[in-house]
Amino acid sequence: MRDMSFGGMLQYAWKSLVGGARMLKPGDPAPDFDTTDQVGRPLRLRDLRGKKVVLWFFPKADTPG
C-alpha cells in the first residue's frame, strides 16, 4: 500500500471499520487510485477511464510477501 495516497488509505481503513468496504465482482468498475508507474511517474486510474488497463502487482526484490 506504499503507493496509495494517505487519504486513500484512510478512506479504505474507515470503510473497512464501519463495514462500507466490499469485494469487487467481475464487471465492477475499479475504484480510483493514485500510484506510480514502472519508472516512478505519477499515475491516476481516472486518467485512463475508457481505456483497457492491466494491473500487475508484484513485490519488490528482497522484500517479504
XYZ file of N, CA and C in Angstrom:
195
model
N 0.808 -1.197 0.000
C 0.000 0.000 0.000
C 0.850 1.259 0.000
N 2.125 1.153 -0.158
C 3.013 2.299 -0.118
C 2.640 3.343 -1.147
N 2.168 2.924 -2.305
C 1.871 3.861 -3.375
C 0.484 4.481 -3.279
N -0.358 3.989 -2.401
C -1.697 4.564 -2.251
C -1.563 5.861 -1.466
N -2.332 6.867 -1.827
C -2.278 8.138 -1.115
C -2.730 7.940 0.334
N -2.283 8.840 1.204
C -2.665 8.754 2.609
C -4.179 8.845 2.751
N -4.790 9.770 1.992
C -6.248 9.913 2.040
C -6.947 8.637 1.599
N -6.405 7.983 0.572
C -6.980 6.736 0.092
C -6.877 5.635 1.136
N -5.735 5.563 1.804
C -5.570 4.558 2.860
C -6.526 4.824 4.012
N -6.667 6.092 4.377
C -7.559 6.457 5.469
C -9.006 6.112 5.117
N -9.397 6.418 3.891
C -10.758 6.111 3.452
C -10.994 4.601 3.446
N -10.036 3.817 2.956
C -10.171 2.372 2.932
C -10.287 1.815 4.354
N -9.429 2.315 5.257
C -9.454 1.840 6.642
C -10.799 2.164 7.291
N -11.303 3.383 7.080
C -12.582 3.773 7.660
C -13.707 2.891 7.137
N -13.757 2.689 5.820
C -14.811 1.859 5.249
C -14.718 0.424 5.768
N -13.490 -0.067 5.967
C -13.321 -1.419 6.493
C -13.856 -1.516 7.920
N -13.615 -0.477 8.709
C -14.058 -0.487 10.104
C -15.569 -0.369 10.232
N -16.186 0.449 9.389
C -17.628 0.667 9.521
C -18.435 -0.222 8.587
N -17.775 -1.104 7.872
C -18.485 -2.065 7.043
C -18.821 -1.595 5.641
N -18.227 -0.493 5.188
C -18.546 0.028 3.867
C -17.728 -0.599 2.747
N -16.623 -1.231 3.068
C -15.779 -1.833 2.030
C -16.412 -3.136 1.565
N -16.297 -3.416 0.286
C -16.845 -4.665 -0.240
C -15.925 -5.185 -1.328
N -16.013 -6.462 -1.561
C -15.230 -7.075 -2.638
C -15.837 -6.687 -3.973
N -14.995 -6.442 -4.950
C -15.486 -6.168 -6.297
C -15.921 -7.467 -6.947
N -16.906 -7.367 -7.805
C -17.376 -8.516 -8.582
C -16.912 -8.331 -10.015
N -16.796 -9.418 -10.777
C -16.425 -9.266 -12.184
C -17.352 -8.278 -12.877
N -16.764 -7.349 -13.596
C -17.536 -6.337 -14.305
C -17.706 -5.034 -13.542
N -17.416 -5.042 -12.221
C -17.497 -3.807 -11.443
C -16.396 -2.848 -11.881
N -16.675 -1.545 -11.894
C -15.601 -0.597 -12.190
C -14.602 -0.571 -11.034
N -13.348 -0.433 -11.368
C -12.306 -0.375 -10.336
C -12.393 0.955 -9.603
N -12.158 0.959 -8.295
C -12.138 2.228 -7.568
C -10.928 3.052 -8.005
N -11.066 4.356 -7.977
C -9.967 5.224 -8.389
C -8.817 5.124 -7.391
N -7.597 5.252 -7.866
C -6.430 5.280 -7.006
C -5.298 6.009 -7.708
N -4.355 6.480 -6.911
C -3.138 7.114 -7.408
C -1.974 6.206 -7.098
N -1.015 6.106 -8.008
C 0.167 5.275 -7.803
C 1.282 5.824 -8.684
N 2.343 5.085 -8.850
C 3.416 5.458 -9.774
C 3.608 4.327 -10.769
N 4.080 4.687 -11.973
C 4.329 3.658 -12.972
C 5.705 3.033 -12.755
N 6.133 2.189 -13.697
C 7.376 1.427 -13.528
C 8.623 2.301 -13.479
N 8.544 3.557 -13.916
C 9.708 4.440 -13.857
C 9.523 5.582 -12.859
N 8.466 5.486 -12.031
C 8.270 6.446 -10.964
C 7.388 7.641 -11.290
N 6.798 7.697 -12.477
C 5.901 8.801 -12.831
C 4.540 8.602 -12.166
N 3.909 9.698 -11.698
C 2.589 9.564 -11.082
C 1.566 9.053 -12.095
N 0.639 8.249 -11.611
C -0.384 7.665 -12.465
C -1.691 7.642 -11.692
N -2.773 8.094 -12.336
C -4.103 8.069 -11.720
C -5.007 7.220 -12.599
N -5.731 6.312 -11.984
C -6.621 5.445 -12.753
C -7.668 6.259 -13.501
N -8.158 7.333 -12.893
C -9.190 8.147 -13.543
C -8.709 8.725 -14.877
N -7.411 8.897 -15.046
C -6.872 9.396 -16.317
C -6.931 8.342 -17.418
N -7.166 7.093 -17.047
C -7.197 6.000 -18.024
C -8.607 5.490 -18.280
N -9.621 6.133 -17.726
C -11.007 5.688 -17.926
C -11.313 5.604 -19.416
N -12.003 4.539 -19.803
C -12.361 4.323 -21.199
C -11.319 3.543 -21.976
N -10.169 3.283 -21.356
C -9.100 2.503 -21.999
C -8.997 1.154 -21.300
N -8.449 0.179 -21.999
C -8.196 -1.118 -21.366
C -6.927 -0.998 -20.529
N -7.009 -1.501 -19.305
C -5.905 -1.385 -18.355
C -5.633 -2.747 -17.736
N -4.370 -3.105 -17.634
C -3.959 -4.322 -16.935
C -3.124 -3.885 -15.739
N -3.513 -4.324 -14.547
C -2.740 -4.044 -13.341
C -1.940 -5.282 -12.992
N -0.674 -5.098 -12.758
C 0.201 -6.208 -12.439
C 0.962 -5.838 -11.180
N 0.676 -6.541 -10.096
C 1.313 -6.270 -8.820
C 2.335 -7.355 -8.527
N 3.488 -6.956 -8.010
C 4.494 -7.915 -7.584
C 5.332 -7.268 -6.495
N 5.861 -8.066 -5.578
C 6.681 -7.498 -4.516
C 8.034 -7.072 -5.051
N 8.612 -6.073 -4.410
C 9.971 -5.664 -4.770
C 10.935 -6.790 -4.383
N 12.071 -6.830 -5.029
C 13.077 -7.844 -4.726
C 13.533 -7.723 -3.273
N 13.753 -8.855 -2.659
C 14.264 -8.946 -1.285
C 13.330 -8.320 -0.258
N 12.018 -8.386 -0.496
C 11.054 -7.920 0.494
C 10.136 -9.069 0.865
N 9.628 -9.070 2.080
C 8.689 -10.142 2.452
C 7.385 -9.988 1.681
N 6.756 -11.093 1.389
C 5.466 -11.047 0.744
C 5.556 -11.388 -0.682
